[in-house]
Amino acid sequence: MTSTVSTKETIKGKRKFKKQSNSSVHITTMESKKRKVEEMDVDANSDETVPSAPVFPPDKSRKLHHIEERKVRIPQHRLTPLRNNWKKLYDPLVTHLKLAIKFNPKTKVVHMRTTEHTEEVSSLQKAADFIQAFVYGFDVDDALALIRLHDLYLETFDVNDVKLSLQGDHMGRAVGRIAGKSGKTRFTLENATKTRIVIADSRVHILGAHQNIAAVRRAICNLILGSPPSKVFGNLKAYASKISDRN
């Protein structure tokens, strides 16, 4: 009898202990939830009181510690346009970018270097791209956009890079599909993608923003591969409408 009573008492004690432990777990979980809610409230209030990060203008007072130089070789067929437009090429590089520039007629190379008055580190690269765009055949006014704007780039590729089997008359027909009659196709490509295109022999040079260059390059490749111009123009029209909707 004593053993049965003791076992009953132990079972009751275990049940009470389980109830107490469950209640304590429940209390601790409730307290932890309250603490988490209070911490979330504190974080939310702290976000409201933290001021926004300041925006600082670019530091133009910093001078370059060493002199850098770039060279651009001028081909024979661009020497006469270089002499005729030297004033237009010289002024923006010296007045705006504050660089030193000279042309060596013996080596047919344009030398550009930084000076103590040069403010921006990217000025030399902009000047090299500007002269290189003129060498490719772009107008001076179009090439000046490389100096004024920061998101313009140059890209060049060969028609043979798209299709290797183009030779003789096939090459001429491929270039003709890019240019179009009296340059209409080229003008349409430029207006739809806001780019500038120069076709020199079998090479195609493109000046514009990165996304626009990719779009017009895709269209030119489709024309080289034989796609009808109407289909290419339809795709460009859809691209132009998408860009206008974003803006």
PDB file of C-alpha atoms in Angstrom:
ATOM      1  CA  MET A   1       0.000   0.000   0.000  1.00  0.00           C
ATOM      2  CA  THR A   2       2.764   2.383   0.852  1.00  0.00           C
ATOM      3  CA  SER A   3       4.429   1.730  -2.476  1.00  0.00           C
ATOM      4  CA  THR A   4       1.293   2.506  -4.477  1.00  0.00           C
ATOM      5  CA  VAL A   5       0.730   5.733  -2.528  1.00  0.00           C
ATOM      6  CA  SER A   6       4.285   6.837  -3.108  1.00  0.00           C
ATOM      7  CA  THR A   7       4.061   6.150  -6.834  1.00  0.00           C
ATOM      8  CA  LYS A   8       0.817   8.170  -7.068  1.00  0.00           C
ATOM      9  CA  GLU A   9       2.432  11.047  -5.241  1.00  0.00           C
ATOM     10  CA  THR A  10       5.456  10.976  -7.540  1.00  0.00           C
ATOM     11  CA  ILE A  11       3.235  10.961 -10.649  1.00  0.00           C
ATOM     12  CA  LYS A  12       1.257  13.936  -9.316  1.00  0.00           C
ATOM     13  CA  GLY A  13       4.508  15.735  -8.546  1.00  0.00           C
ATOM     14  CA  LYS A  14       5.766  15.142 -12.076  1.00  0.00           C
ATOM     15  CA  ARG A  15       2.518  16.490 -13.553  1.00  0.00           C
ATOM     16  CA  LYS A  16       2.737  19.604 -11.376  1.00  0.00           C
ATOM     17  CA  PHE A  17       6.363  20.071 -12.410  1.00  0.00           C
ATOM     18  CA  LYS A  18       5.425  19.771 -16.092  1.00  0.00           C
ATOM     19  CA  LYS A  19       2.634  22.326 -15.685  1.00  0.00           C
ATOM     20  CA  GLN A  20       4.953  24.704 -13.885  1.00  0.00           C
ATOM     21  CA  SER A  21       7.673  24.229 -16.513  1.00  0.00           C
ATOM     22  CA  ASN A  22       5.189  24.761 -19.376  1.00  0.00           C
ATOM     23  CA  SER A  23       3.871  27.902 -17.734  1.00  0.00           C
ATOM     24  CA  SER A  24       7.398  29.191 -17.227  1.00  0.00           C
ATOM     25  CA  VAL A  25       8.229  28.502 -20.901  1.00  0.00           C
ATOM     26  CA  HIS A  26       5.056  30.301 -21.919  1.00  0.00           C
ATOM     27  CA  ILE A  27       5.977  33.278 -19.727  1.00  0.00           C
ATOM     28  CA  THR A  28       9.505  33.398 -21.111  1.00  0.00           C
ATOM     29  CA  THR A  29       8.254  33.230 -24.704  1.00  0.00           C
ATOM     30  CA  MET A  30       5.802  36.062 -24.042  1.00  0.00           C
ATOM     31  CA  GLU A  31       8.554  38.137 -22.446  1.00  0.00           C
ATOM     32  CA  SER A  32      10.893  37.477 -25.398  1.00  0.00           C
ATOM     33  CA  LYS A  33       8.159  38.500 -27.849  1.00  0.00           C
ATOM     34  CA  LYS A  34       7.575  41.714 -25.901  1.00  0.00           C
ATOM     35  CA  ARG A  35      11.302  42.442 -25.965  1.00  0.00           C
ATOM     36  CA  LYS A  36      11.449  41.871 -29.721  1.00  0.00           C
ATOM     37  CA  VAL A  37       8.475  44.192 -30.281  1.00  0.00           C
ATOM     38  CA  GLU A  38      10.106  46.869 -28.098  1.00  0.00           C
ATOM     39  CA  GLU A  39      13.387  46.500 -30.009  1.00  0.00           C
ATOM     40  CA  MET A  40      11.542  46.834 -33.318  1.00  0.00           C
ATOM     41  CA  ASP A  41       9.834  49.991 -32.052  1.00  0.00           C
ATOM     42  CA  VAL A  42      13.174  51.419 -30.982  1.00  0.00           C
ATOM     43  CA  ASP A  43      14.700  50.619 -34.384  1.00  0.00           C
ATOM     44  CA  ALA A  44      11.763  52.216 -36.196  1.00  0.00           C
ATOM     45  CA  ASN A  45      12.021  55.339 -34.073  1.00  0.00           C
ATOM     46  CA  SER A  46      15.792  55.452 -34.534  1.00  0.00           C
ATOM     47  CA  ASP A  47      15.401  55.353 -38.350  1.00  0.00           C
ATOM     48  CA  GLU A  48      13.162  58.385 -38.182  1.00  0.00           C
ATOM     49  CA  THR A  49      15.651  60.404 -36.168  1.00  0.00           C
ATOM     50  CA  VAL A  50      18.776  59.523 -38.218  1.00  0.00           C
ATOM     51  CA  PRO A  51      19.450  62.279 -40.776  1.00  0.00           C
ATOM     52  CA  SER A  52      20.100  61.488 -44.428  1.00  0.00           C
ATOM     53  CA  ALA A  53      23.654  61.109 -45.684  1.00  0.00           C
ATOM     54  CA  PRO A  54      25.183  64.341 -46.975  1.00  0.00           C
ATOM     55  CA  VAL A  55      25.968  64.745 -50.670  1.00  0.00           C
ATOM     56  CA  PHE A  56      29.302  66.368 -51.419  1.00  0.00           C
ATOM     57  CA  PRO A  57      30.218  67.965 -54.774  1.00  0.00           C
ATOM     58  CA  PRO A  58      33.273  66.615 -56.631  1.00  0.00           C
ATOM     59  CA  ASP A  59      36.575  67.939 -55.344  1.00  0.00           C
ATOM     60  CA  LYS A  60      37.984  69.979 -58.205  1.00  0.00           C
ATOM     61  CA  SER A  61      40.676  71.585 -56.110  1.00  0.00           C
ATOM     62  CA  ARG A  62      42.738  68.380 -56.040  1.00  0.00           C
ATOM     63  CA  LYS A  63      45.707  68.563 -58.381  1.00  0.00           C
ATOM     64  CA  LEU A  64      47.335  65.725 -60.245  1.00  0.00           C
ATOM     65  CA  HIS A  65      50.654  64.695 -58.749  1.00  0.00           C
ATOM     66  CA  HIS A  66      52.276  63.531 -61.991  1.00  0.00           C
ATOM     67  CA  ILE A  67      52.035  64.336 -65.689  1.00  0.00           C
ATOM     68  CA  GLU A  68      50.311  61.816 -67.948  1.00  0.00           C
ATOM     69  CA  GLU A  69      50.404  61.704 -71.733  1.00  0.00           C
ATOM     70  CA  ARG A  70      48.315  60.136 -74.474  1.00  0.00           C
ATOM     71  CA  LYS A  71      49.006  59.747 -78.182  1.00  0.00           C
ATOM     72  CA  VAL A  72      46.592  59.350 -81.080  1.00  0.00           C
ATOM     73  CA  ARG A  73      47.953  58.421 -84.496  1.00  0.00           C
ATOM     74  CA  ILE A  74      46.382  60.232 -87.450  1.00  0.00           C
ATOM     75  CA  PRO A  75      45.992  58.260 -90.702  1.00  0.00           C
ATOM     76  CA  GLN A  76      46.941  59.798 -94.023  1.00  0.00           C
ATOM     77  CA  HIS A  77      43.395  60.452 -95.222  1.00  0.00           C
ATOM     78  CA  ARG A  78      42.544  62.436 -92.052  1.00  0.00           C
ATOM     79  CA  LEU A  79      45.506  64.835 -92.139  1.00  0.00           C
ATOM     80  CA  THR A  80      43.744  67.452 -94.272  1.00  0.00           C
ATOM     81  CA  PRO A  81      40.548  67.470 -92.132  1.00  0.00           C
ATOM     82  CA  LEU A  82      42.772  67.732 -89.043  1.00  0.00           C
ATOM     83  CA  ARG A  83      44.509  70.839 -90.383  1.00  0.00           C
ATOM     84  CA  ASN A  84      41.218  72.423 -91.424  1.00  0.00           C
ATOM     85  CA  ASN A  85      39.538  71.788 -88.049  1.00  0.00           C
ATOM     86  CA  TRP A  86      42.553  72.223 -85.771  1.00  0.00           C
ATOM     87  CA  LYS A  87      41.107  75.347 -84.138  1.00  0.00           C
ATOM     88  CA  LYS A  88      37.868  73.541 -83.237  1.00  0.00           C
ATOM     89  CA  LEU A  89      39.818  70.601 -81.832  1.00  0.00           C
ATOM     90  CA  TYR A  90      42.329  72.727 -79.952  1.00  0.00           C
ATOM     91  CA  ASP A  91      40.015  75.105 -78.070  1.00  0.00           C
ATOM     92  CA  PRO A  92      37.905  72.652 -76.001  1.00  0.00           C
ATOM     93  CA  LEU A  93      40.947  70.647 -74.936  1.00  0.00           C
ATOM     94  CA  VAL A  94      42.884  73.692 -73.739  1.00  0.00           C
ATOM     95  CA  THR A  95      40.098  75.910 -72.370  1.00  0.00           C
ATOM     96  CA  HIS A  96      37.706  73.343 -70.859  1.00  0.00           C
ATOM     97  CA  LEU A  97      39.889  70.336 -70.036  1.00  0.00           C
ATOM     98  CA  LYS A  98      43.023  72.460 -69.445  1.00  0.00           C
ATOM     99  CA  LEU A  99      45.363  70.105 -71.264  1.00  0.00           C
ATOM    100  CA  ALA A 100      48.429  70.685 -73.423  1.00  0.00           C
ATOM    101  CA  ILE A 101      48.141  69.441 -77.021  1.00  0.00           C
ATOM    102  CA  LYS A 102      50.409  69.463 -80.061  1.00  0.00           C
ATOM    103  CA  PHE A 103      50.610  67.738 -83.440  1.00  0.00           C
ATOM    104  CA  ASN A 104      53.850  66.276 -84.777  1.00  0.00           C
ATOM    105  CA  PRO A 105      53.696  66.335 -88.604  1.00  0.00           C
ATOM    106  CA  LYS A 106      56.692  64.015 -88.964  1.00  0.00           C
ATOM    107  CA  THR A 107      55.271  61.152 -86.941  1.00  0.00           C
ATOM    108  CA  LYS A 108      51.620  62.109 -87.666  1.00  0.00           C
ATOM    109  CA  VAL A 109      50.735  61.815 -83.987  1.00  0.00           C
ATOM    110  CA  VAL A 110      48.696  64.111 -81.726  1.00  0.00           C
ATOM    111  CA  HIS A 111      50.269  64.398 -78.259  1.00  0.00           C
ATOM    112  CA  MET A 112      48.119  65.309 -75.244  1.00  0.00           C
ATOM    113  CA  ARG A 113      49.311  65.676 -71.667  1.00  0.00           C
ATOM    114  CA  THR A 114      48.061  66.999 -68.358  1.00  0.00           C
ATOM    115  CA  THR A 115      49.240  70.262 -66.820  1.00  0.00           C
ATOM    116  CA  GLU A 116      49.307  71.739 -63.340  1.00  0.00           C
ATOM    117  CA  HIS A 117      45.917  73.342 -64.064  1.00  0.00           C
ATOM    118  CA  THR A 118      44.174  70.062 -64.977  1.00  0.00           C
ATOM    119  CA  GLU A 119      41.342  69.465 -62.504  1.00  0.00           C
ATOM    120  CA  GLU A 120      39.688  66.161 -63.415  1.00  0.00           C
ATOM    121  CA  VAL A 121      41.514  62.864 -63.649  1.00  0.00           C
ATOM    122  CA  SER A 122      39.344  61.730 -66.583  1.00  0.00           C
ATOM    123  CA  SER A 123      40.165  64.774 -68.725  1.00  0.00           C
ATOM    124  CA  LEU A 124      42.989  63.024 -70.572  1.00  0.00           C
ATOM    125  CA  GLN A 125      40.825  60.030 -71.462  1.00  0.00           C
ATOM    126  CA  LYS A 126      38.033  62.311 -72.674  1.00  0.00           C
ATOM    127  CA  ALA A 127      40.493  64.185 -74.882  1.00  0.00           C
ATOM    128  CA  ALA A 128      41.846  60.949 -76.370  1.00  0.00           C
ATOM    129  CA  ASP A 129      38.320  59.721 -77.128  1.00  0.00           C
ATOM    130  CA  PHE A 130      37.467  63.097 -78.671  1.00  0.00           C
ATOM    131  CA  ILE A 131      40.435  63.016 -81.062  1.00  0.00           C
ATOM    132  CA  GLN A 132      39.871  59.338 -81.834  1.00  0.00           C
ATOM    133  CA  ALA A 133      36.230  60.017 -82.719  1.00  0.00           C
ATOM    134  CA  PHE A 134      37.361  62.718 -85.142  1.00  0.00           C
ATOM    135  CA  VAL A 135      39.870  60.283 -86.672  1.00  0.00           C
ATOM    136  CA  TYR A 136      37.086  57.745 -87.187  1.00  0.00           C
ATOM    137  CA  GLY A 137      35.177  60.332 -89.228  1.00  0.00           C
ATOM    138  CA  PHE A 138      32.674  61.891 -86.826  1.00  0.00           C
ATOM    139  CA  ASP A 139      31.938  65.608 -87.059  1.00  0.00           C
ATOM    140  CA  VAL A 140      33.591  67.865 -84.511  1.00  0.00           C
ATOM    141  CA  ASP A 141      30.211  68.871 -83.059  1.00  0.00           C
ATOM    142  CA  ASP A 142      29.222  65.222 -82.563  1.00  0.00           C
ATOM    143  CA  ALA A 143      32.604  64.320 -81.079  1.00  0.00           C
ATOM    144  CA  LEU A 144      32.351  67.221 -78.599  1.00  0.00           C
ATOM    145  CA  ALA A 145      29.581  65.316 -76.820  1.00  0.00           C
ATOM    146  CA  LEU A 146      32.274  62.966 -75.483  1.00  0.00           C
ATOM    147  CA  ILE A 147      33.698  65.908 -73.517  1.00  0.00           C
ATOM    148  CA  ARG A 148      30.411  67.413 -72.351  1.00  0.00           C
ATOM    149  CA  LEU A 149      28.610  64.204 -71.364  1.00  0.00           C
ATOM    150  CA  HIS A 150      29.824  61.380 -69.142  1.00  0.00           C
ATOM    151  CA  ASP A 151      27.795  58.413 -70.422  1.00  0.00           C
ATOM    152  CA  LEU A 152      28.888  58.388 -74.084  1.00  0.00           C
ATOM    153  CA  TYR A 153      31.210  55.780 -75.567  1.00  0.00           C
ATOM    154  CA  LEU A 154      32.855  54.774 -78.820  1.00  0.00           C
ATOM    155  CA  GLU A 155      32.566  51.329 -80.360  1.00  0.00           C
ATOM    156  CA  THR A 156      33.909  50.017 -83.645  1.00  0.00           C
ATOM    157  CA  PHE A 157      33.676  46.646 -85.366  1.00  0.00           C
ATOM    158  CA  ASP A 158      34.280  45.112 -88.779  1.00  0.00           C
ATOM    159  CA  VAL A 159      31.579  43.722 -91.021  1.00  0.00           C
ATOM    160  CA  ASN A 160      33.642  40.530 -91.348  1.00  0.00           C
ATOM    161  CA  ASP A 161      33.299  40.040 -87.595  1.00  0.00           C
ATOM    162  CA  VAL A 162      29.586  39.446 -88.145  1.00  0.00           C
ATOM    163  CA  LYS A 163      29.847  37.257 -91.236  1.00  0.00           C
ATOM    164  CA  LEU A 164      33.196  35.874 -92.371  1.00  0.00           C
ATOM    165  CA  SER A 165      32.113  34.735 -95.846  1.00  0.00           C
ATOM    166  CA  LEU A 166      31.568  38.277 -97.173  1.00  0.00           C
ATOM    167  CA  GLN A 167      33.949  39.014-100.051  1.00  0.00           C
ATOM    168  CA  GLY A 168      33.867  41.118-103.187  1.00  0.00           C
ATOM    169  CA  ASP A 169      30.376  42.195-104.205  1.00  0.00           C
ATOM    170  CA  HIS A 170      28.835  40.511-101.158  1.00  0.00           C
ATOM    171  CA  MET A 171      30.796  42.877 -98.918  1.00  0.00           C
ATOM    172  CA  GLY A 172      29.577  45.879-100.903  1.00  0.00           C
ATOM    173  CA  ARG A 173      25.970  44.723-100.668  1.00  0.00           C
ATOM    174  CA  ALA A 174      26.263  44.225 -96.898  1.00  0.00           C
ATOM    175  CA  VAL A 175      27.643  47.749 -96.449  1.00  0.00           C
ATOM    176  CA  GLY A 176      24.913  49.050 -98.746  1.00  0.00           C
ATOM    177  CA  ARG A 177      22.219  47.460 -96.584  1.00  0.00           C
ATOM    178  CA  ILE A 178      23.613  49.350 -93.582  1.00  0.00           C
ATOM    179  CA  ALA A 179      23.782  52.706 -95.369  1.00  0.00           C
ATOM    180  CA  GLY A 180      20.644  52.449 -97.486  1.00  0.00           C
ATOM    181  CA  LYS A 181      19.739  54.564-100.480  1.00  0.00           C
ATOM    182  CA  SER A 182      21.220  58.064-100.016  1.00  0.00           C
ATOM    183  CA  GLY A 183      21.980  57.133 -96.398  1.00  0.00           C
ATOM    184  CA  LYS A 184      18.320  56.751 -95.382  1.00  0.00           C
ATOM    185  CA  THR A 185      18.843  53.527 -93.452  1.00  0.00           C
ATOM    186  CA  ARG A 186      21.754  54.991 -91.514  1.00  0.00           C
ATOM    187  CA  PHE A 187      19.755  58.116 -90.657  1.00  0.00           C
ATOM    188  CA  THR A 188      16.844  55.973 -89.474  1.00  0.00           C
ATOM    189  CA  LEU A 189      19.150  53.937 -87.238  1.00  0.00           C
ATOM    190  CA  GLU A 190      20.666  57.112 -85.783  1.00  0.00           C
ATOM    191  CA  ASN A 191      17.336  58.794 -85.080  1.00  0.00           C
ATOM    192  CA  ALA A 192      15.755  55.701 -83.531  1.00  0.00           C
ATOM    193  CA  THR A 193      18.639  55.002 -81.135  1.00  0.00           C
ATOM    194  CA  LYS A 194      20.019  58.541 -80.610  1.00  0.00           C
ATOM    195  CA  THR A 195      23.460  57.540 -81.841  1.00  0.00           C
ATOM    196  CA  ARG A 196      25.889  58.576 -84.577  1.00  0.00           C
ATOM    197  CA  ILE A 197      27.194  56.055 -87.114  1.00  0.00           C
ATOM    198  CA  VAL A 198      30.182  56.295 -89.458  1.00  0.00           C
ATOM    199  CA  ILE A 199      30.774  53.650 -92.138  1.00  0.00           C
ATOM    200  CA  ALA A 200      34.360  53.564 -93.430  1.00  0.00           C
ATOM    201  CA  ASP A 201      35.028  50.747 -95.917  1.00  0.00           C
ATOM    202  CA  SER A 202      34.174  47.579 -93.991  1.00  0.00           C
ATOM    203  CA  ARG A 203      34.348  49.154 -90.529  1.00  0.00           C
ATOM    204  CA  VAL A 204      31.401  50.592 -88.596  1.00  0.00           C
ATOM    205  CA  HIS A 205      31.961  53.186 -85.860  1.00  0.00           C
ATOM    206  CA  ILE A 206      29.196  54.007 -83.349  1.00  0.00           C
ATOM    207  CA  LEU A 207      29.012  56.922 -80.903  1.00  0.00           C
ATOM    208  CA  GLY A 208      26.356  56.947 -78.173  1.00  0.00           C
ATOM    209  CA  ALA A 209      25.209  55.644 -74.817  1.00  0.00           C
ATOM    210  CA  HIS A 210      25.874  52.043 -73.819  1.00  0.00           C
ATOM    211  CA  GLN A 211      22.301  50.735 -74.219  1.00  0.00           C
ATOM    212  CA  ASN A 212      21.769  52.615 -77.475  1.00  0.00           C
ATOM    213  CA  ILE A 213      25.030  51.257 -78.894  1.00  0.00           C
ATOM    214  CA  ALA A 214      23.916  47.713 -78.079  1.00  0.00           C
ATOM    215  CA  ALA A 215      20.538  48.276 -79.778  1.00  0.00           C
ATOM    216  CA  VAL A 216      21.940  49.784 -82.976  1.00  0.00           C
ATOM    217  CA  ARG A 217      24.709  47.172 -83.154  1.00  0.00           C
ATOM    218  CA  ARG A 218      22.088  44.423 -82.976  1.00  0.00           C
ATOM    219  CA  ALA A 219      20.121  46.107 -85.773  1.00  0.00           C
ATOM    220  CA  ILE A 220      23.227  46.486 -87.960  1.00  0.00           C
ATOM    221  CA  CYS A 221      24.144  42.828 -87.448  1.00  0.00           C
ATOM    222  CA  ASN A 222      20.643  41.785 -88.502  1.00  0.00           C
ATOM    223  CA  LEU A 223      20.945  43.894 -91.655  1.00  0.00           C
ATOM    224  CA  ILE A 224      24.314  42.328 -92.471  1.00  0.00           C
ATOM    225  CA  LEU A 225      22.902  38.829 -92.008  1.00  0.00           C
ATOM    226  CA  GLY A 226      20.087  39.599 -94.466  1.00  0.00           C
ATOM    227  CA  SER A 227      17.077  40.568 -92.350  1.00  0.00           C
ATOM    228  CA  PRO A 228      14.578  42.794 -94.198  1.00  0.00           C
ATOM    229  CA  PRO A 229      14.856  46.479 -93.263  1.00  0.00           C
ATOM    230  CA  SER A 230      11.141  46.670 -92.418  1.00  0.00           C
ATOM    231  CA  LYS A 231      11.555  44.067 -89.667  1.00  0.00           C
ATOM    232  CA  VAL A 232      14.661  45.796 -88.304  1.00  0.00           C
ATOM    233  CA  PHE A 233      12.908  49.174 -88.292  1.00  0.00           C
ATOM    234  CA  GLY A 234       9.920  47.663 -86.471  1.00  0.00           C
ATOM    235  CA  ASN A 235      12.170  46.357 -83.710  1.00  0.00           C
ATOM    236  CA  LEU A 236      13.891  49.740 -83.453  1.00  0.00           C
ATOM    237  CA  LYS A 237      10.535  51.505 -83.261  1.00  0.00           C
ATOM    238  CA  ALA A 238       9.511  49.270 -80.355  1.00  0.00           C
ATOM    239  CA  TYR A 239      12.848  49.972 -78.654  1.00  0.00           C
ATOM    240  CA  ALA A 240      12.458  53.736 -79.123  1.00  0.00           C
ATOM    241  CA  SER A 241       8.944  53.682 -77.646  1.00  0.00           C
ATOM    242  CA  LYS A 242      10.194  51.672 -74.661  1.00  0.00           C
ATOM    243  CA  ILE A 243      12.985  54.182 -74.018  1.00  0.00           C
ATOM    244  CA  SER A 244      10.570  57.120 -74.286  1.00  0.00           C
ATOM    245  CA  ASP A 245       8.204  55.463 -71.783  1.00  0.00           C
ATOM    246  CA  ARG A 246      11.057  55.055 -69.292  1.00  0.00           C
ATOM    247  CA  ASN A 247      11.980  58.708 -69.589  1.00  0.00           C
TER     248      ASN A 247
END
